[in-house]
CSV table of C-alpha atoms and ligand atoms in Angstrom, one decimal:
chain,number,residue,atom,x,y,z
A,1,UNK,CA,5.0,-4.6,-9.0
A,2,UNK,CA,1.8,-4.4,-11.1
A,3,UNK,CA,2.0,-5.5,-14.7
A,4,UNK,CA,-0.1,-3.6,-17.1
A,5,UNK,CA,-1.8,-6.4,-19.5
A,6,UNK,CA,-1.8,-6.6,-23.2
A,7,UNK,CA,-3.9,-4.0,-24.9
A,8,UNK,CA,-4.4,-2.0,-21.6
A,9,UNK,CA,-5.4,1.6,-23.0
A,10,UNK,CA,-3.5,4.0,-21.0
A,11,UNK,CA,-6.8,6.1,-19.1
A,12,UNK,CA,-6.6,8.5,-16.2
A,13,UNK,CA,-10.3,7.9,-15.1
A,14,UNK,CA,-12.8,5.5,-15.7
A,15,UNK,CA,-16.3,6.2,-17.3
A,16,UNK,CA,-20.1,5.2,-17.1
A,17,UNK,CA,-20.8,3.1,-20.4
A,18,UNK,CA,-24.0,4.1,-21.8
A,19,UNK,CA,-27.0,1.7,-21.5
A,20,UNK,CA,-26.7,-0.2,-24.8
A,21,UNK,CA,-30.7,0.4,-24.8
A,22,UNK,CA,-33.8,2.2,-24.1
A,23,UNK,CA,-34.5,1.5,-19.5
A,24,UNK,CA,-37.6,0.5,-20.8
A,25,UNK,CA,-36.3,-2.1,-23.4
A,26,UNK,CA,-36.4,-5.1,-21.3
A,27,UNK,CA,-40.0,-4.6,-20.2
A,28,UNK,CA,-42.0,-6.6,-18.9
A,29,UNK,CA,-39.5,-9.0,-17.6
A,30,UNK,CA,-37.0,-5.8,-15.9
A,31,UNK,CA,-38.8,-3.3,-15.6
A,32,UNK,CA,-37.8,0.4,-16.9
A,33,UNK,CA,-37.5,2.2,-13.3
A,34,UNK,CA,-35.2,-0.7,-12.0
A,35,UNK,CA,-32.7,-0.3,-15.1
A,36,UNK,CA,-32.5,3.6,-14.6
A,37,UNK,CA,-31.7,3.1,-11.1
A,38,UNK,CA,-28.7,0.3,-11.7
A,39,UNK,CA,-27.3,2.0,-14.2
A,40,UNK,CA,-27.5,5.7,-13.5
A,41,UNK,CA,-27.3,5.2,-9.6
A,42,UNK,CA,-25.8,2.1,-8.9
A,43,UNK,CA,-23.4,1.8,-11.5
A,44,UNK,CA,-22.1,5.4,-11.9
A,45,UNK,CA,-21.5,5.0,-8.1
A,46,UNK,CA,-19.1,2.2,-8.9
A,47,UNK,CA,-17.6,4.4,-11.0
A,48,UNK,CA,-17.5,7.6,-9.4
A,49,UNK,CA,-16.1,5.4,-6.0
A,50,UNK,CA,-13.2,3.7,-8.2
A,51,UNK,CA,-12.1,6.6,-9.6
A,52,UNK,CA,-12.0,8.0,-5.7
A,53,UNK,CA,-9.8,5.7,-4.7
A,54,UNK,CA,-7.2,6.2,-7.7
A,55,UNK,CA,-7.1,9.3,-7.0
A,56,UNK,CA,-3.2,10.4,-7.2
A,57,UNK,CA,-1.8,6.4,-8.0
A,58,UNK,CA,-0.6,7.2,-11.6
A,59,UNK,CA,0.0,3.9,-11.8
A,60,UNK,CA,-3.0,2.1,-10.7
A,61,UNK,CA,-4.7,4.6,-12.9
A,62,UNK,CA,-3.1,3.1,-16.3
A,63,UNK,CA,-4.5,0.1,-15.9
A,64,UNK,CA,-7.7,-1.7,-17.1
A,65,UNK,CA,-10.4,-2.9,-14.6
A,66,UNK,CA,-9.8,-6.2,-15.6
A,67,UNK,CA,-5.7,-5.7,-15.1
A,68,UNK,CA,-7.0,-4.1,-11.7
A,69,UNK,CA,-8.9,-6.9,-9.9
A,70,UNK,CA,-6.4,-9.6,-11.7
A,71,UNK,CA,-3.9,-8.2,-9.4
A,72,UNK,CA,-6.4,-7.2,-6.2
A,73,UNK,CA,-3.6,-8.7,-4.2
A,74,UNK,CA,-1.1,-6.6,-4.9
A,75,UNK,CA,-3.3,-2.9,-4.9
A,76,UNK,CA,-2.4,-0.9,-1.7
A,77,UNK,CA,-4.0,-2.3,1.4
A,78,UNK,CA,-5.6,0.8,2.1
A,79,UNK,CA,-7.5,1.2,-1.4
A,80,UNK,CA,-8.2,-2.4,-1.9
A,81,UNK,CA,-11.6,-3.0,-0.2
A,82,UNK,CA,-13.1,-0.1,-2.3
A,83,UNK,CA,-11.0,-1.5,-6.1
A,84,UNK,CA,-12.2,-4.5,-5.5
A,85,UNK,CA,-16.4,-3.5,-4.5
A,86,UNK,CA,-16.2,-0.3,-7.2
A,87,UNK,CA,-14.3,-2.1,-9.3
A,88,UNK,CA,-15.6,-5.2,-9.5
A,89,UNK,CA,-19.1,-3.6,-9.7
A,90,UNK,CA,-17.6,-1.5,-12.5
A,91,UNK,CA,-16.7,-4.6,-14.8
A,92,UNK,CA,-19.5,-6.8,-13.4
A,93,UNK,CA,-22.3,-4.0,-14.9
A,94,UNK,CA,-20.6,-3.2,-17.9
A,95,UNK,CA,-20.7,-6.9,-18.9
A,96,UNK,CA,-24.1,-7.2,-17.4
A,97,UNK,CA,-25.8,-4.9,-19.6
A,98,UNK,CA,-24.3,-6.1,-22.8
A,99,UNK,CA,-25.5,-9.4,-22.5
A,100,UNK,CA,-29.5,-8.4,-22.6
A,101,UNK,CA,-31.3,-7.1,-25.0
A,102,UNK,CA,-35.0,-6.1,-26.1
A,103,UNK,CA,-36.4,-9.6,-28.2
A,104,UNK,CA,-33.5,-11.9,-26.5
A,105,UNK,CA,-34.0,-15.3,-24.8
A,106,UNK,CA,-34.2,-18.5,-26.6
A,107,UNK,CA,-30.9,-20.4,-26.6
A,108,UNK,CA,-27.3,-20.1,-28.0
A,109,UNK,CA,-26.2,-21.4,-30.9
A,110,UNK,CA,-22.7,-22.4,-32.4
A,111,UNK,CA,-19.3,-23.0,-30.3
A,112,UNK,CA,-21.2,-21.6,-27.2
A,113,UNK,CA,-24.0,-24.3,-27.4
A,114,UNK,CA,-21.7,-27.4,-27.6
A,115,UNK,CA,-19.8,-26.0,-24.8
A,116,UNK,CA,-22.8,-25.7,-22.8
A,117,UNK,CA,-23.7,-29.1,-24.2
A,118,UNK,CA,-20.2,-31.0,-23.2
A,119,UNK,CA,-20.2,-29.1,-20.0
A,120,UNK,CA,-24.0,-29.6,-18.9
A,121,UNK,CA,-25.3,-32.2,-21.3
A,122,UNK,CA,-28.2,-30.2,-22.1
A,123,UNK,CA,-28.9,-26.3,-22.2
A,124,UNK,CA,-31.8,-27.2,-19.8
A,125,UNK,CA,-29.4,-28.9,-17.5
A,126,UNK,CA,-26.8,-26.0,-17.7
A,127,UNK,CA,-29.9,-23.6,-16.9
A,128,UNK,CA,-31.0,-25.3,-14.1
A,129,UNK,CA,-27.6,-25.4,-12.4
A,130,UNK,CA,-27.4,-22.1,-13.0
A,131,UNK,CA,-30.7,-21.0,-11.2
A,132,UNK,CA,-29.7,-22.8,-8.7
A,133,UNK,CA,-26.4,-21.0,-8.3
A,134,UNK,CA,-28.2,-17.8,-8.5
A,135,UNK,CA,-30.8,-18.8,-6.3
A,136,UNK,CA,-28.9,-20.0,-3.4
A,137,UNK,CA,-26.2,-17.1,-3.2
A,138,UNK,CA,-26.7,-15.9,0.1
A,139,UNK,CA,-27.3,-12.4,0.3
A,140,UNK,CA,-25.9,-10.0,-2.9
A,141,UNK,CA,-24.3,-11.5,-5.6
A,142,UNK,CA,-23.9,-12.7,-9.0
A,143,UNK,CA,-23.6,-16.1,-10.3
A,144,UNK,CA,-21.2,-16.4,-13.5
A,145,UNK,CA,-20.3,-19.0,-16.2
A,146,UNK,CA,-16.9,-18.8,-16.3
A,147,UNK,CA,-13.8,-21.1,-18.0
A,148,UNK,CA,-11.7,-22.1,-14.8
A,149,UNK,CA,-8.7,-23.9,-15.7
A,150,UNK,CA,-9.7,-24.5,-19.2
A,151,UNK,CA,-13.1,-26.2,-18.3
A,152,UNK,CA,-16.3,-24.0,-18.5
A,153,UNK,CA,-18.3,-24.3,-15.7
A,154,UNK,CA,-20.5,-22.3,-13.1
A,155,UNK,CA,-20.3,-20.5,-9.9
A,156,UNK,CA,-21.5,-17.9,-8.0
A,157,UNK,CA,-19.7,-14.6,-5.6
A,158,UNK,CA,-20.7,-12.8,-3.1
A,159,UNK,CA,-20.5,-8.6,-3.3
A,160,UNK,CA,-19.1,-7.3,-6.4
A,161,UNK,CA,-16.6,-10.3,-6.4
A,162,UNK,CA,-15.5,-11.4,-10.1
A,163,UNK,CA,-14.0,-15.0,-10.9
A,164,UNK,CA,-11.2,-12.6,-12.3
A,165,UNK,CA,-10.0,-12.2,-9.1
A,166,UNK,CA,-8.9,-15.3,-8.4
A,167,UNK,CA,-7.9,-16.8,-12.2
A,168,UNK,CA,-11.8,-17.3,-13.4
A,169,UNK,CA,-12.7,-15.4,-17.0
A,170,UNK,CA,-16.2,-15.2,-17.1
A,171,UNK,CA,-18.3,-14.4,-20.1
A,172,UNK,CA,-22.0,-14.7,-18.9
A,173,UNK,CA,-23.2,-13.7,-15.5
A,174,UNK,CA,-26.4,-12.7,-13.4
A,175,UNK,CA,-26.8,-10.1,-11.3
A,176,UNK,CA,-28.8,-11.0,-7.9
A,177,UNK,CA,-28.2,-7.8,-5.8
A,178,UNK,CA,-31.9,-7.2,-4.8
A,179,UNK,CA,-31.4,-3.4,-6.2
A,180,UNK,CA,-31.6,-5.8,-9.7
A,181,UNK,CA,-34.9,-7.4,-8.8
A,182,UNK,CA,-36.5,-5.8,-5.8
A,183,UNK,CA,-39.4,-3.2,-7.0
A,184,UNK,CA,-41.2,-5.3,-9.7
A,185,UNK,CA,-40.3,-8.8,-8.2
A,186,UNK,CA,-39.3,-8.0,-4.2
A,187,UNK,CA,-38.7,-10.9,-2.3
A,188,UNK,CA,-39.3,-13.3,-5.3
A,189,UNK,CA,-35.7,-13.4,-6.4
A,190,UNK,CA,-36.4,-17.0,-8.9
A,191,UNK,CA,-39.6,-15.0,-10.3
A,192,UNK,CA,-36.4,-12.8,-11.4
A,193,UNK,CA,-34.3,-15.1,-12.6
A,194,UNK,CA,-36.7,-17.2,-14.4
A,195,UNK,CA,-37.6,-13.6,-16.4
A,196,UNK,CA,-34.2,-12.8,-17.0
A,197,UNK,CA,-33.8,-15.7,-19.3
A,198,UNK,CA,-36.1,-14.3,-21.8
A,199,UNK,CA,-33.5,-11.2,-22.2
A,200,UNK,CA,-30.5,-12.3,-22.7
A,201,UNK,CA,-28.6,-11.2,-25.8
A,202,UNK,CA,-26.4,-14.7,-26.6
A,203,UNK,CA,-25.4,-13.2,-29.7
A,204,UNK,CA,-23.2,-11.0,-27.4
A,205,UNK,CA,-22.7,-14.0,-24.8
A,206,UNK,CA,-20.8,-15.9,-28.0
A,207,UNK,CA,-18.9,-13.0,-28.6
A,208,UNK,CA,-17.7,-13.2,-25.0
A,209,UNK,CA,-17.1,-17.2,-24.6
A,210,UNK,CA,-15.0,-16.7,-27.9
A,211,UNK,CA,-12.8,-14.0,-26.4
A,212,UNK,CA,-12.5,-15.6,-22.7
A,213,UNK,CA,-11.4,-19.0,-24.2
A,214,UNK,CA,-8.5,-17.3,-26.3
B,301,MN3,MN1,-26.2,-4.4,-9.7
């Protein structure tokens, strides 16, 4: 039996959040055409394809994306491939696009940046495991900082594959699809990664750590 988590708001589809920005805001480090395309292409098909396969399941359909691929397991075997890839790329984007912003970059402050500090011993140690998570991912994938069993550390997924899945709560993560990287930076995915730091809204990335380690 699926459970439906605490504050799960009762919905009967799932929607395309709106770009917190302007495509052109992260310029010149991701460029405007490539955030049209992810979000109003390749996200909105994650969408539109999750919402597909709930057609007529009332009771998959009350449930939050995150109470969804909690319990991947226990979705119908013949919906499960596409809840897990839609929604996965559903809840992966949506948290993607919150954590940039135009003027970002530098380095977190606060509860975050201890954690990093205990966990790393230095913001430039945590980022360089972390490039090297997202660098060696084989094919598409993200690479996440995530608490797993109360320690925060870093991995990396292939596909649309979220540490939820398996008892991870991420609250940071990079997208390295080449649909993210591949017309400004083609085969140069650390030329894409080493931009991406200069984006990243860790205002928002706080807000996240803080909710994930509740
Ligand atoms: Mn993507």
């Amino acid at each position: 039996m699926i459970q439906t988590g605490q504050g799960a708001a009762p919905q009967m589809t799932f929607t395309l959040p709106p770009l917190p920005y302007a495509f052109d805001a992260l310029e010149p480090y991701i460029d405007a055409k490539t955030m049209e395309i992810h979000h109003d292409k390749h996200h909105a098909a994650y969408v539109t394809n999750l919402n597909k396969a709930l057609e007529g399941n009332a009771e998959l359909q009350k449930l939050s994306v995150e109470d969804l691929l909690a319990q991947i397991n226990k979705v119908p075997e013949n919906i499960r491939t596409a809840v897990r890839n839609n929604g996965g790329g559903h809840m992966n984007h949506s948290m993607f696009w919150k954590i940039m912003k135009k003027g970002g970059g530098g380095e977190p402050s606060g509860d975050l940046a201890g954690a990093i500090k205990s966990s790393f011993g230095s913001f430039a140690d945590f980022k360089t495991k972390f490039n090297d998570a997202a660098t060696k991912r084989f094919g598409s994938g993200w690479a996440w900082l995530l608490f797993r069993d109360g320690k925060v550390t870093i991995e990396s997924s292939a596909n649309q594959d979220n540490p939820i899945m398996d008892g991870g709560k991420a609250f940071f993560g990079l997208d390295v699809w080449e649909h993210a990287y591949y017309l400004k930076y083609q085969n140069r995915r650390p030329e894409y990664i080493e931009a991406w730091w200069n984006v990243i809204n860790w205002a928002q990335v706080a807000e996240n750590y803080a909710h994930a380690k509740k």
